[in-house]
Amino acid sequence: MARTSRETRTNRPVAKRRPARAAERPAGRRRRPAGETPYHHGDLHDALLAAAERVLERDGLPGLTLRAVAREAGVSHAAPTHHFGDLTGLLSELAAIGFRRFNEAMVAAGNTETLPLMKAMARAKAYVAYAQARPGMYGLMFRTERLDMTRPSLHEAATASFRGLATAVSLSRNEKLTGEALEALSLDQAAAIARAWSLVHGFTTLLLDGRLKDILHRLPEGTGVDQLLDAMLRSTVPRPPTV
């Protein structure tokens, strides 16, 4: 009986082992489709900036960390540091992209008009529209304490933005500020530029912060942010002298 029992056990079919499961990927890591190659050379630099922008607009500036960007891009945590040095470097490069797009939007808007005053108004409306479309990026661009303004890409883009503002304001005053004239403003010219910038930036900040709701809900039916901004600009932007 003992032998029979052993033989019975010996002759039993051996259960097949299930193949071991592949190790699961960490949460948040993107599975690379078949045939897709890893980032090479400058591709990862741009991919990290694109990932940073997505994190910024989704989670806000407090959620934008080097590790969060690495997770979003699906790369090692060391990758952002390798390309940007630190968080300030990453934020500065991202803000440079924001300023370039910002400038392009205002130039394009200004080119739709012919009269200097209308050009200035079109640029102001594009300023507000950009901030509404990309509030995270817009907020970052003006958080100077988080940026390295000496970084060449950011310095160049921010300077171009100021130049565009100054030029638009000077043209609306029937002046032309170019080259060295922009580096040596009169008090009156500086006041006009600061007034125009304060007007539009202040309006934009109040709008994004939801502080204009008390005014907006009191407007006549059928009017809103666009009409309020247009009326405000028309009442305050200096008009060219009549001939």
Coordinates of N, CA and C in Angstrom, one line a residue:
M1 N 0.8 -1.2 0.0 CA 0.0 0.0 0.0 C 0.9 1.2 0.0
A2 N 2.0 1.2 0.7 CA 2.8 2.4 0.8 C 3.4 2.7 -0.6
R3 N 3.8 1.6 -1.3 CA 4.4 1.8 -2.7 C 3.4 2.4 -3.6
T4 N 2.1 1.8 -3.5 CA 1.1 2.3 -4.4 C 0.8 3.7 -4.2
S5 N 0.8 4.1 -2.9 CA 0.6 5.6 -2.7 C 1.6 6.4 -3.2
R6 N 3.0 6.0 -3.1 CA 4.1 6.8 -3.7 C 4.0 6.8 -5.2
E7 N 3.6 5.6 -5.8 CA 3.5 5.6 -7.2 C 2.4 6.5 -7.7
T8 N 1.3 6.5 -7.0 CA 0.2 7.3 -7.4 C 0.6 8.8 -7.3
R9 N 1.3 9.2 -6.2 CA 1.8 10.6 -6.1 C 2.7 10.9 -7.2
T10 N 3.6 9.9 -7.6 CA 4.7 10.2 -8.6 C 4.0 10.4 -9.9
N11 N 3.0 9.6 -10.2 CA 2.4 9.6 -11.6 C 1.4 10.7 -11.8
R12 N 1.1 11.5 -10.7 CA 0.2 12.6 -10.9 C 0.8 13.7 -11.8
P13 N -0.1 14.2 -12.7 CA 0.4 15.3 -13.6 C 0.8 16.5 -12.8
V14 N 2.0 17.0 -13.2 CA 2.5 18.2 -12.5 C 1.8 19.5 -13.0
A15 N 1.3 20.3 -12.1 CA 0.6 21.5 -12.5 C 1.6 22.5 -13.1
K16 N 1.1 23.0 -14.2 CA 2.0 24.0 -14.9 C 2.1 25.3 -14.1
R17 N 3.3 25.8 -14.0 CA 3.5 27.1 -13.4 C 3.1 28.2 -14.3
R18 N 2.4 29.2 -13.7 CA 2.0 30.4 -14.4 C 3.3 31.2 -14.7
P19 N 3.4 31.8 -15.8 CA 4.6 32.6 -16.1 C 4.5 33.8 -15.1
A20 N 5.7 34.2 -14.6 CA 5.8 35.3 -13.7 C 5.3 36.6 -14.4
R21 N 4.6 37.4 -13.7 CA 4.1 38.6 -14.2 C 5.2 39.6 -14.3
A22 N 5.2 40.4 -15.4 CA 6.2 41.5 -15.5 C 5.9 42.5 -14.4
A23 N 7.0 43.0 -13.9 CA 6.9 44.0 -12.8 C 6.0 45.1 -13.2
E24 N 5.1 45.5 -12.4 CA 4.2 46.6 -12.8 C 5.0 47.9 -12.7
R25 N 4.6 48.8 -13.7 CA 5.3 50.1 -13.7 C 4.8 51.0 -12.6
P26 N 5.6 51.9 -12.1 CA 5.1 52.8 -11.0 C 4.0 53.6 -11.6
A27 N 3.1 54.0 -10.6 CA 1.9 54.8 -11.0 C 2.4 56.1 -11.6
G28 N 1.7 56.5 -12.6 CA 2.1 57.8 -13.3 C 3.1 57.7 -14.4
R29 N 3.8 56.5 -14.5 CA 4.8 56.4 -15.6 C 4.1 56.0 -16.8
R30 N 4.4 56.6 -17.9 CA 3.8 56.3 -19.2 C 4.4 55.1 -19.8
R31 N 3.6 54.1 -20.3 CA 4.2 52.9 -20.9 C 4.5 53.3 -22.4
R32 N 5.8 53.0 -22.8 CA 6.2 53.4 -24.1 C 5.7 52.5 -25.1
P33 N 4.9 53.0 -26.1 CA 4.4 52.1 -27.2 C 5.5 51.4 -27.9
A34 N 5.1 50.2 -28.5 CA 6.1 49.4 -29.2 C 6.6 50.2 -30.4
G35 N 7.9 50.2 -30.6 CA 8.5 50.9 -31.7 C 8.9 52.3 -31.3
E36 N 8.5 52.8 -30.2 CA 8.9 54.2 -29.8 C 10.3 54.2 -29.2
T37 N 11.1 55.1 -29.6 CA 12.5 55.2 -29.1 C 12.6 56.2 -28.0
P38 N 13.5 56.0 -27.1 CA 13.7 57.0 -26.0 C 14.1 58.4 -26.6
Y39 N 14.0 59.4 -25.8 CA 14.4 60.7 -26.2 C 15.9 60.8 -26.4
H40 N 16.3 61.5 -27.4 CA 17.7 61.7 -27.7 C 18.1 63.2 -27.8
H41 N 19.3 63.5 -27.4 CA 19.8 64.8 -27.6 C 18.9 65.9 -27.1
G42 N 18.5 66.8 -28.0 CA 17.7 68.0 -27.5 C 16.2 67.6 -27.3
D43 N 15.8 66.4 -27.7 CA 14.4 66.1 -27.6 C 13.9 66.1 -26.1
L44 N 14.8 65.6 -25.2 CA 14.4 65.4 -23.8 C 14.2 66.8 -23.2
H45 N 15.1 67.8 -23.6 CA 15.0 69.1 -23.1 C 13.7 69.7 -23.4
D46 N 13.2 69.6 -24.6 CA 11.9 70.2 -25.0 C 10.8 69.4 -24.4
A47 N 10.9 68.1 -24.3 CA 9.9 67.2 -23.7 C 9.7 67.6 -22.2
L48 N 10.8 67.9 -21.5 CA 10.7 68.3 -20.1 C 10.0 69.6 -19.9
L49 N 10.3 70.5 -20.8 CA 9.6 71.8 -20.8 C 8.1 71.7 -21.0
A50 N 7.8 70.8 -22.0 CA 6.3 70.6 -22.3 C 5.7 69.9 -21.1
A51 N 6.3 69.0 -20.5 CA 5.8 68.4 -19.3 C 5.6 69.4 -18.2
A52 N 6.6 70.3 -18.0 CA 6.5 71.3 -16.9 C 5.3 72.2 -17.2
E53 N 5.1 72.5 -18.4 CA 3.9 73.4 -18.7 C 2.6 72.7 -18.3
R54 N 2.5 71.4 -18.6 CA 1.3 70.7 -18.3 C 1.1 70.6 -16.8
V55 N 2.2 70.4 -16.1 CA 2.1 70.3 -14.6 C 1.7 71.7 -14.1
L56 N 2.3 72.7 -14.6 CA 2.0 74.1 -14.2 C 0.5 74.4 -14.3
E57 N 0.0 74.2 -15.5 CA -1.4 74.6 -15.8 C -2.4 73.7 -15.0
R58 N -2.0 72.4 -14.7 CA -2.9 71.5 -14.0 C -2.8 71.6 -12.5
D59 N -1.6 71.8 -12.0 CA -1.4 71.7 -10.5 C -1.0 73.1 -9.9
G60 N -0.7 74.0 -10.8 CA -0.3 75.3 -10.3 C 1.2 75.3 -10.0
L61 N 1.7 76.5 -9.6 CA 3.1 76.7 -9.4 C 3.6 75.8 -8.1
P62 N 2.8 75.7 -7.1 CA 3.2 74.9 -5.9 C 3.4 73.4 -6.3
G63 N 2.7 73.0 -7.3 CA 2.9 71.6 -7.7 C 3.9 71.3 -8.7
L64 N 4.6 72.4 -9.2 CA 5.6 72.2 -10.2 C 7.0 72.0 -9.5
T65 N 7.4 70.8 -9.4 CA 8.7 70.4 -8.8 C 9.4 69.6 -9.9
L66 N 10.7 69.4 -9.6 CA 11.5 68.6 -10.6 C 11.1 67.2 -10.7
R67 N 10.7 66.6 -9.5 CA 10.2 65.3 -9.5 C 8.9 65.1 -10.2
A68 N 8.0 66.1 -10.1 CA 6.7 66.1 -10.7 C 6.9 66.2 -12.3
V69 N 7.8 67.0 -12.7 CA 8.1 67.1 -14.1 C 8.7 65.8 -14.7
A70 N 9.6 65.2 -13.9 CA 10.1 63.9 -14.4 C 9.1 62.8 -14.5
R71 N 8.2 62.8 -13.5 CA 7.1 61.8 -13.6 C 6.2 62.1 -14.8
E72 N 5.9 63.3 -15.0 CA 5.0 63.7 -16.2 C 5.6 63.3 -17.5
A73 N 6.9 63.5 -17.6 CA 7.7 63.2 -18.8 C 8.0 61.7 -18.9
G74 N 7.9 60.9 -17.8 CA 8.2 59.5 -17.8 C 9.7 59.2 -17.9
V75 N 10.5 60.1 -17.2 CA 11.9 59.9 -17.2 C 12.4 59.8 -15.8
S76 N 13.7 59.6 -15.6 CA 14.3 59.5 -14.3 C 14.2 60.9 -13.6
H77 N 14.3 60.8 -12.3 CA 14.2 62.0 -11.5 C 15.4 62.9 -11.7
A78 N 16.5 62.4 -12.2 CA 17.7 63.1 -12.4 C 17.7 63.9 -13.7
A79 N 16.8 63.6 -14.6 CA 16.8 64.2 -15.9 C 16.6 65.7 -15.9
P80 N 15.6 66.3 -15.2 CA 15.5 67.7 -15.1 C 16.7 68.5 -14.6
T81 N 17.3 67.9 -13.5 CA 18.5 68.5 -13.0 C 19.6 68.5 -14.0
H82 N 19.8 67.4 -14.7 CA 20.8 67.4 -15.8 C 20.7 68.5 -16.8
H83 N 19.4 68.8 -17.2 CA 19.2 69.7 -18.3 C 19.1 71.2 -17.8
F84 N 18.6 71.4 -16.6 CA 18.3 72.7 -16.1 C 19.0 73.2 -14.9
G85 N 19.7 72.3 -14.3 CA 20.5 72.6 -13.1 C 19.7 72.5 -11.8
D86 N 18.6 73.3 -11.7 CA 17.8 73.3 -10.5 C 16.4 73.8 -10.9
L87 N 15.5 73.9 -10.0 CA 14.1 74.3 -10.3 C 14.0 75.7 -10.8
T88 N 14.9 76.6 -10.3 CA 14.9 78.0 -10.8 C 15.3 78.0 -12.3
G89 N 16.2 77.1 -12.7 CA 16.6 77.1 -14.1 C 15.5 76.6 -15.0
L90 N 14.8 75.6 -14.5 CA 13.6 75.1 -15.3 C 12.5 76.1 -15.4
L91 N 12.2 76.7 -14.2 CA 11.1 77.8 -14.3 C 11.5 78.9 -15.2
S92 N 12.8 79.3 -15.2 CA 13.2 80.4 -16.0 C 13.1 80.1 -17.5
E93 N 13.5 78.9 -17.9 CA 13.4 78.5 -19.3 C 11.9 78.4 -19.7
L94 N 11.1 77.9 -18.8 CA 9.6 77.9 -19.1 C 9.0 79.2 -19.2
A95 N 9.4 80.2 -18.3 CA 8.9 81.5 -18.4 C 9.4 82.2 -19.7
A96 N 10.6 81.9 -20.2 CA 11.0 82.4 -21.5 C 10.1 82.0 -22.6
I97 N 9.7 80.7 -22.6 CA 8.8 80.3 -23.6 C 7.5 81.1 -23.5
G98 N 7.0 81.3 -22.3 CA 5.8 82.0 -22.1 C 5.9 83.4 -22.6
F99 N 7.0 84.1 -22.3 CA 7.1 85.5 -22.9 C 7.2 85.5 -24.4
R100 N 7.8 84.5 -25.0 CA 7.9 84.5 -26.4 C 6.5 84.3 -27.1
R101 N 5.7 83.4 -26.5 CA 4.4 83.2 -27.0 C 3.5 84.5 -26.8
F102 N 3.7 85.1 -25.6 CA 3.0 86.3 -25.2 C 3.3 87.4 -26.2
N103 N 4.5 87.6 -26.5 CA 4.9 88.6 -27.5 C 4.4 88.3 -28.9
E104 N 4.4 87.1 -29.3 CA 3.9 86.7 -30.6 C 2.4 87.0 -30.7
A105 N 1.7 86.7 -29.6 CA 0.2 87.0 -29.6 C -0.1 88.5 -29.7
M106 N 0.7 89.3 -29.0 CA 0.4 90.7 -29.1 C 0.9 91.3 -30.4
V107 N 2.0 90.9 -31.0 CA 2.4 91.3 -32.3 C 1.4 91.0 -33.4
A108 N 0.9 89.8 -33.3 CA -0.1 89.3 -34.3 C -1.4 90.1 -34.2
A109 N -1.8 90.4 -32.9 CA -3.0 91.2 -32.7 C -2.8 92.7 -33.2
G110 N -1.7 93.2 -32.9 CA -1.4 94.6 -33.4 C -1.4 94.7 -34.9
N111 N -0.9 93.6 -35.6 CA -0.8 93.7 -37.0 C -2.2 93.6 -37.7
T112 N -3.3 93.4 -36.9 CA -4.6 93.4 -37.5 C -5.2 94.8 -37.7
E113 N -4.5 95.7 -37.1 CA -5.0 97.1 -37.1 C -4.0 98.0 -37.8
T114 N -4.5 99.2 -38.2 CA -3.6 100.1 -38.9 C -3.3 101.4 -38.1
L115 N -4.3 101.9 -37.4 CA -4.2 103.1 -36.6 C -3.4 102.8 -35.4
P116 N -2.5 103.7 -35.0 CA -1.7 103.4 -33.8 C -2.5 103.1 -32.5
L117 N -3.6 103.9 -32.3 CA -4.4 103.7 -31.1 C -5.1 102.4 -31.1
M118 N -5.6 102.0 -32.3 CA -6.2 100.7 -32.4 C -5.2 99.5 -32.3
K119 N -4.0 99.7 -32.7 CA -3.0 98.7 -32.5 C -2.7 98.5 -31.0
A120 N -2.6 99.6 -30.3 CA -2.3 99.5 -28.9 C -3.5 98.8 -28.2
M121 N -4.7 99.1 -28.6 CA -5.9 98.5 -28.0 C -5.9 97.0 -28.3
A122 N -5.6 96.6 -29.5 CA -5.6 95.2 -29.9 C -4.5 94.5 -29.1
R123 N -3.4 95.1 -28.9 CA -2.3 94.4 -28.1 C -2.8 94.2 -26.7
A124 N -3.5 95.2 -26.1 CA -3.9 95.1 -24.7 C -5.0 94.0 -24.6
K125 N -5.8 93.8 -25.6 CA -6.8 92.7 -25.6 C -6.1 91.4 -25.7
A126 N -5.1 91.3 -26.5 CA -4.3 90.1 -26.6 C -3.6 89.7 -25.3
Y127 N -3.1 90.7 -24.6 CA -2.5 90.6 -23.3 C -3.4 89.8 -22.4
V128 N -4.7 90.3 -22.3 CA -5.6 89.7 -21.4 C -6.0 88.3 -21.8
A129 N -6.2 88.2 -23.2 CA -6.6 86.9 -23.7 C -5.6 85.8 -23.4
Y130 N -4.3 86.2 -23.5 CA -3.2 85.2 -23.3 C -3.3 84.8 -21.8
A131 N -3.5 85.7 -20.9 CA -3.5 85.4 -19.5 C -4.7 84.5 -19.2
Q132 N -5.8 84.7 -19.8 CA -7.0 83.9 -19.6 C -6.8 82.5 -20.1
A133 N -6.1 82.3 -21.3 CA -5.9 81.0 -21.9 C -4.8 80.2 -21.1
R134 N -3.8 80.9 -20.6 CA -2.7 80.2 -19.9 C -2.4 80.9 -18.5
P135 N -3.4 80.8 -17.6 CA -3.2 81.5 -16.3 C -1.9 81.1 -15.5
G136 N -1.6 79.8 -15.6 CA -0.5 79.3 -14.9 C 0.8 79.9 -15.5
M137 N 1.0 79.8 -16.8 CA 2.1 80.4 -17.4 C 2.2 81.9 -17.2
Y138 N 1.1 82.6 -17.3 CA 1.1 84.0 -17.1 C 1.6 84.4 -15.7
G139 N 1.0 83.6 -14.7 CA 1.4 83.9 -13.3 C 2.9 83.7 -13.1
L140 N 3.5 82.6 -13.7 CA 4.9 82.3 -13.6 C 5.7 83.5 -14.2
M141 N 5.3 84.0 -15.3 CA 6.1 85.0 -16.0 C 6.4 86.2 -15.1
F142 N 5.5 86.5 -14.2 CA 5.6 87.7 -13.4 C 6.0 87.4 -11.9
R143 N 6.4 86.1 -11.6 CA 6.9 85.8 -10.3 C 8.4 85.9 -10.3
T144 N 8.9 87.1 -10.3 CA 10.3 87.4 -10.4 C 11.2 86.7 -9.4
E145 N 10.6 86.5 -8.2 CA 11.4 85.9 -7.1 C 11.7 84.4 -7.4
R146 N 10.9 83.8 -8.3 CA 11.1 82.4 -8.6 C 12.0 82.2 -9.9
L147 N 12.4 83.3 -10.5 CA 13.1 83.2 -11.8 C 14.5 83.8 -11.7
D148 N 15.3 83.4 -12.6 CA 16.6 84.0 -12.8 C 16.6 84.9 -14.0
M149 N 16.3 86.2 -13.8 CA 16.1 87.1 -14.9 C 17.4 87.4 -15.7
T150 N 18.6 86.9 -15.2 CA 19.8 87.1 -15.9 C 20.0 85.9 -16.9
R151 N 19.2 84.9 -16.8 CA 19.3 83.8 -17.8 C 19.1 84.3 -19.2
P152 N 20.0 84.1 -20.2 CA 19.9 84.8 -21.5 C 18.6 84.6 -22.2
S153 N 18.0 83.4 -22.2 CA 16.7 83.2 -22.9 C 15.6 84.0 -22.3
L154 N 15.6 84.0 -21.0 CA 14.5 84.8 -20.3 C 14.7 86.3 -20.4
H155 N 15.9 86.7 -20.2 CA 16.2 88.2 -20.3 C 15.9 88.7 -21.7
E156 N 16.2 87.9 -22.7 CA 15.9 88.4 -24.1 C 14.4 88.4 -24.3
A157 N 13.7 87.4 -23.9 CA 12.2 87.4 -24.1 C 11.5 88.5 -23.3
A158 N 11.9 88.7 -22.1 CA 11.3 89.7 -21.3 C 11.6 91.1 -21.8
T159 N 12.8 91.3 -22.2 CA 13.2 92.6 -22.8 C 12.4 92.9 -24.1
A160 N 12.2 91.9 -24.9 CA 11.4 92.0 -26.1 C 9.9 92.4 -25.8
S161 N 9.4 91.9 -24.7 CA 8.1 92.2 -24.2 C 8.0 93.6 -23.8
F162 N 9.0 94.1 -23.1 CA 8.9 95.5 -22.7 C 9.1 96.4 -23.9
R163 N 9.9 96.1 -24.9 CA 10.1 96.9 -26.1 C 8.8 97.0 -26.8
G164 N 8.1 95.9 -26.9 CA 6.8 95.9 -27.6 C 5.8 96.8 -27.0
L165 N 5.7 96.8 -25.6 CA 4.9 97.7 -24.9 C 5.2 99.1 -25.1
A166 N 6.5 99.4 -24.9 CA 7.0 100.8 -25.0 C 6.7 101.4 -26.4
T167 N 7.0 100.5 -27.4 CA 6.7 101.0 -28.8 C 5.3 101.3 -29.1
A168 N 4.4 100.4 -28.6 CA 3.0 100.5 -28.9 C 2.5 101.8 -28.2
V169 N 2.9 102.0 -26.9 CA 2.5 103.2 -26.2 C 3.0 104.5 -26.9
S170 N 4.2 104.5 -27.3 CA 4.8 105.7 -28.0 C 4.1 106.0 -29.3
L171 N 3.8 104.9 -30.0 CA 3.0 105.2 -31.3 C 1.7 105.8 -31.1
S172 N 1.0 105.3 -30.0 CA -0.3 105.9 -29.7 C -0.2 107.3 -29.2
R173 N 1.0 107.8 -28.9 CA 1.2 109.2 -28.5 C 1.9 110.0 -29.7
N174 N 1.8 109.3 -30.8 CA 2.4 110.0 -32.0 C 3.9 110.2 -31.9
E175 N 4.6 109.2 -31.2 CA 6.0 109.2 -31.0 C 6.6 107.9 -31.6
K176 N 7.9 107.9 -31.6 CA 8.5 106.6 -32.1 C 9.8 106.4 -31.3
L177 N 9.7 105.4 -30.4 CA 10.8 105.0 -29.6 C 11.5 103.8 -30.1
T178 N 12.7 103.9 -30.5 CA 13.5 102.8 -31.0 C 14.9 103.0 -30.6
G179 N 15.6 101.8 -30.5 CA 17.1 101.9 -30.3 C 17.4 102.6 -28.9
E180 N 18.3 103.5 -29.1 CA 18.8 104.2 -27.9 C 17.7 105.0 -27.2
A181 N 16.7 105.4 -27.9 CA 15.6 106.2 -27.3 C 14.9 105.4 -26.2
L182 N 14.9 104.1 -26.4 CA 14.2 103.3 -25.4 C 15.1 103.1 -24.1
E183 N 16.3 103.4 -24.2 CA 17.2 103.3 -23.0 C 17.3 104.6 -22.2
A184 N 16.8 105.7 -22.8 CA 16.8 107.0 -22.1 C 15.5 107.7 -22.2
L185 N 14.5 107.2 -21.5 CA 13.1 107.7 -21.5 C 13.0 109.0 -20.7
S186 N 12.2 109.9 -21.2 CA 11.8 111.1 -20.4 C 10.9 110.6 -19.3
L187 N 10.7 111.5 -18.3 CA 9.8 111.1 -17.3 C 8.4 111.0 -17.8
D188 N 8.0 111.8 -18.7 CA 6.6 111.7 -19.3 C 6.4 110.4 -20.1
Q189 N 7.5 110.0 -20.9 CA 7.4 108.8 -21.6 C 7.3 107.6 -20.7
A190 N 8.1 107.6 -19.6 CA 8.1 106.5 -18.7 C 6.8 106.4 -18.0
A191 N 6.2 107.5 -17.6 CA 4.9 107.6 -17.0 C 3.8 107.0 -17.9
A192 N 3.9 107.3 -19.2 CA 2.9 106.8 -20.1 C 3.0 105.3 -20.2
I193 N 4.2 104.8 -20.3 CA 4.4 103.3 -20.4 C 3.9 102.6 -19.1
A194 N 4.3 103.2 -18.0 CA 3.9 102.6 -16.7 C 2.4 102.6 -16.5
R195 N 1.8 103.7 -16.9 CA 0.3 103.8 -16.8 C -0.4 102.8 -17.6
A196 N 0.1 102.6 -18.9 CA -0.6 101.6 -19.8 C -0.4 100.2 -19.3
W197 N 0.8 99.9 -18.8 CA 1.1 98.6 -18.3 C 0.3 98.3 -17.0
S198 N 0.3 99.3 -16.1 CA -0.5 99.1 -14.9 C -1.9 98.9 -15.1
L199 N -2.5 99.6 -16.1 CA -3.9 99.5 -16.4 C -4.2 98.1 -16.9
V200 N -3.5 97.6 -17.9 CA -3.8 96.3 -18.4 C -3.4 95.1 -17.5
H201 N -2.3 95.2 -16.8 CA -1.9 94.2 -15.9 C -2.8 94.2 -14.7
G202 N -3.2 95.3 -14.2 CA -4.1 95.4 -13.1 C -5.4 94.7 -13.4
F203 N -5.9 95.1 -14.6 CA -7.2 94.5 -15.0 C -7.1 93.0 -15.1
T204 N -6.0 92.5 -15.7 CA -5.8 91.1 -15.9 C -5.7 90.4 -14.5
T205 N -5.0 90.9 -13.6 CA -4.9 90.3 -12.3 C -6.2 90.2 -11.5
L206 N -6.9 91.3 -11.6 CA -8.3 91.3 -10.9 C -9.2 90.3 -11.6
L207 N -9.1 90.2 -12.9 CA -10.0 89.3 -13.6 C -9.6 87.8 -13.2
L208 N -8.3 87.5 -13.3 CA -7.9 86.1 -12.9 C -8.2 85.7 -11.5
D209 N -8.1 86.7 -10.6 CA -8.4 86.5 -9.2 C -9.9 86.5 -8.8
G210 N -10.7 86.8 -9.8 CA -12.2 86.8 -9.6 C -12.7 88.0 -8.9
R211 N -11.8 89.1 -8.9 CA -12.2 90.3 -8.1 C -13.1 91.2 -8.9
L212 N -13.3 90.9 -10.2 CA -14.2 91.8 -11.0 C -15.6 91.3 -11.1
K213 N -15.9 90.3 -10.3 CA -17.3 89.7 -10.4 C -18.3 90.7 -9.9
D214 N -18.0 91.5 -8.9 CA -19.0 92.5 -8.4 C -19.3 93.5 -9.5
I215 N -18.3 93.9 -10.3 CA -18.6 94.8 -11.4 C -19.3 94.1 -12.6
L216 N -18.8 93.0 -12.9 CA -19.4 92.3 -14.1 C -20.8 91.9 -14.0
H217 N -21.3 91.5 -12.8 CA -22.7 91.1 -12.7 C -23.6 92.3 -12.6
R218 N -23.0 93.5 -12.5 CA -23.8 94.8 -12.5 C -23.9 95.4 -13.9
L219 N -23.2 94.8 -14.9 CA -23.2 95.4 -16.3 C -24.5 95.2 -16.9
P220 N -24.8 96.0 -17.9 CA -26.1 95.8 -18.7 C -26.1 94.4 -19.3
E221 N -27.3 93.9 -19.5 CA -27.4 92.5 -20.1 C -26.7 92.5 -21.5
G222 N -26.0 91.4 -21.8 CA -25.3 91.3 -23.1 C -23.9 91.8 -23.1
T223 N -23.5 92.4 -22.0 CA -22.1 92.9 -21.9 C -21.3 92.0 -20.9
G224 N -20.0 92.0 -21.2 CA -19.1 91.2 -20.3 C -17.7 91.7 -20.3
V225 N -16.8 90.8 -20.1 CA -15.4 91.1 -19.9 C -14.9 91.9 -21.1
D226 N -15.1 91.4 -22.3 CA -14.6 92.0 -23.5 C -15.1 93.5 -23.7
Q227 N -16.4 93.6 -23.4 CA -16.9 95.0 -23.6 C -16.4 95.9 -22.5
L228 N -16.3 95.4 -21.3 CA -15.7 96.2 -20.2 C -14.3 96.7 -20.5
L229 N -13.5 95.7 -20.9 CA -12.1 96.1 -21.3 C -12.1 97.1 -22.4
D230 N -12.9 96.9 -23.4 CA -12.8 97.8 -24.6 C -13.2 99.2 -24.1
A231 N -14.3 99.3 -23.3 CA -14.7 100.6 -22.8 C -13.7 101.3 -22.0
M232 N -13.0 100.5 -21.1 CA -12.0 101.0 -20.2 C -10.8 101.5 -21.1
L233 N -10.4 100.8 -22.1 CA -9.3 101.2 -22.9 C -9.6 102.5 -23.7
R234 N -10.8 102.5 -24.2 CA -11.2 103.7 -25.0 C -11.2 105.0 -24.1
S235 N -11.5 104.8 -22.9 CA -11.7 106.0 -22.0 C -10.3 106.4 -21.4
T236 N -9.3 105.6 -21.5 CA -8.1 105.9 -20.8 C -6.8 106.0 -21.7
V237 N -6.8 105.2 -22.8 CA -5.7 105.3 -23.7 C -5.6 106.6 -24.4
P238 N -4.4 107.3 -24.3 CA -4.3 108.6 -25.0 C -4.6 108.5 -26.5
R239 N -5.4 109.5 -27.0 CA -5.7 109.5 -28.4 C -4.7 110.4 -29.1
P240 N -4.4 110.1 -30.3 CA -3.4 110.9 -31.1 C -4.0 112.3 -31.3
P241 N -3.2 113.3 -31.4 CA -3.7 114.7 -31.6 C -4.4 114.8 -32.9
T242 N -5.5 115.5 -32.9 CA -6.3 115.8 -34.1 C -5.6 116.8 -35.0
V243 N -5.7 116.6 -36.3 CA -5.0 117.6 -37.2 C -5.9 118.7 -37.5

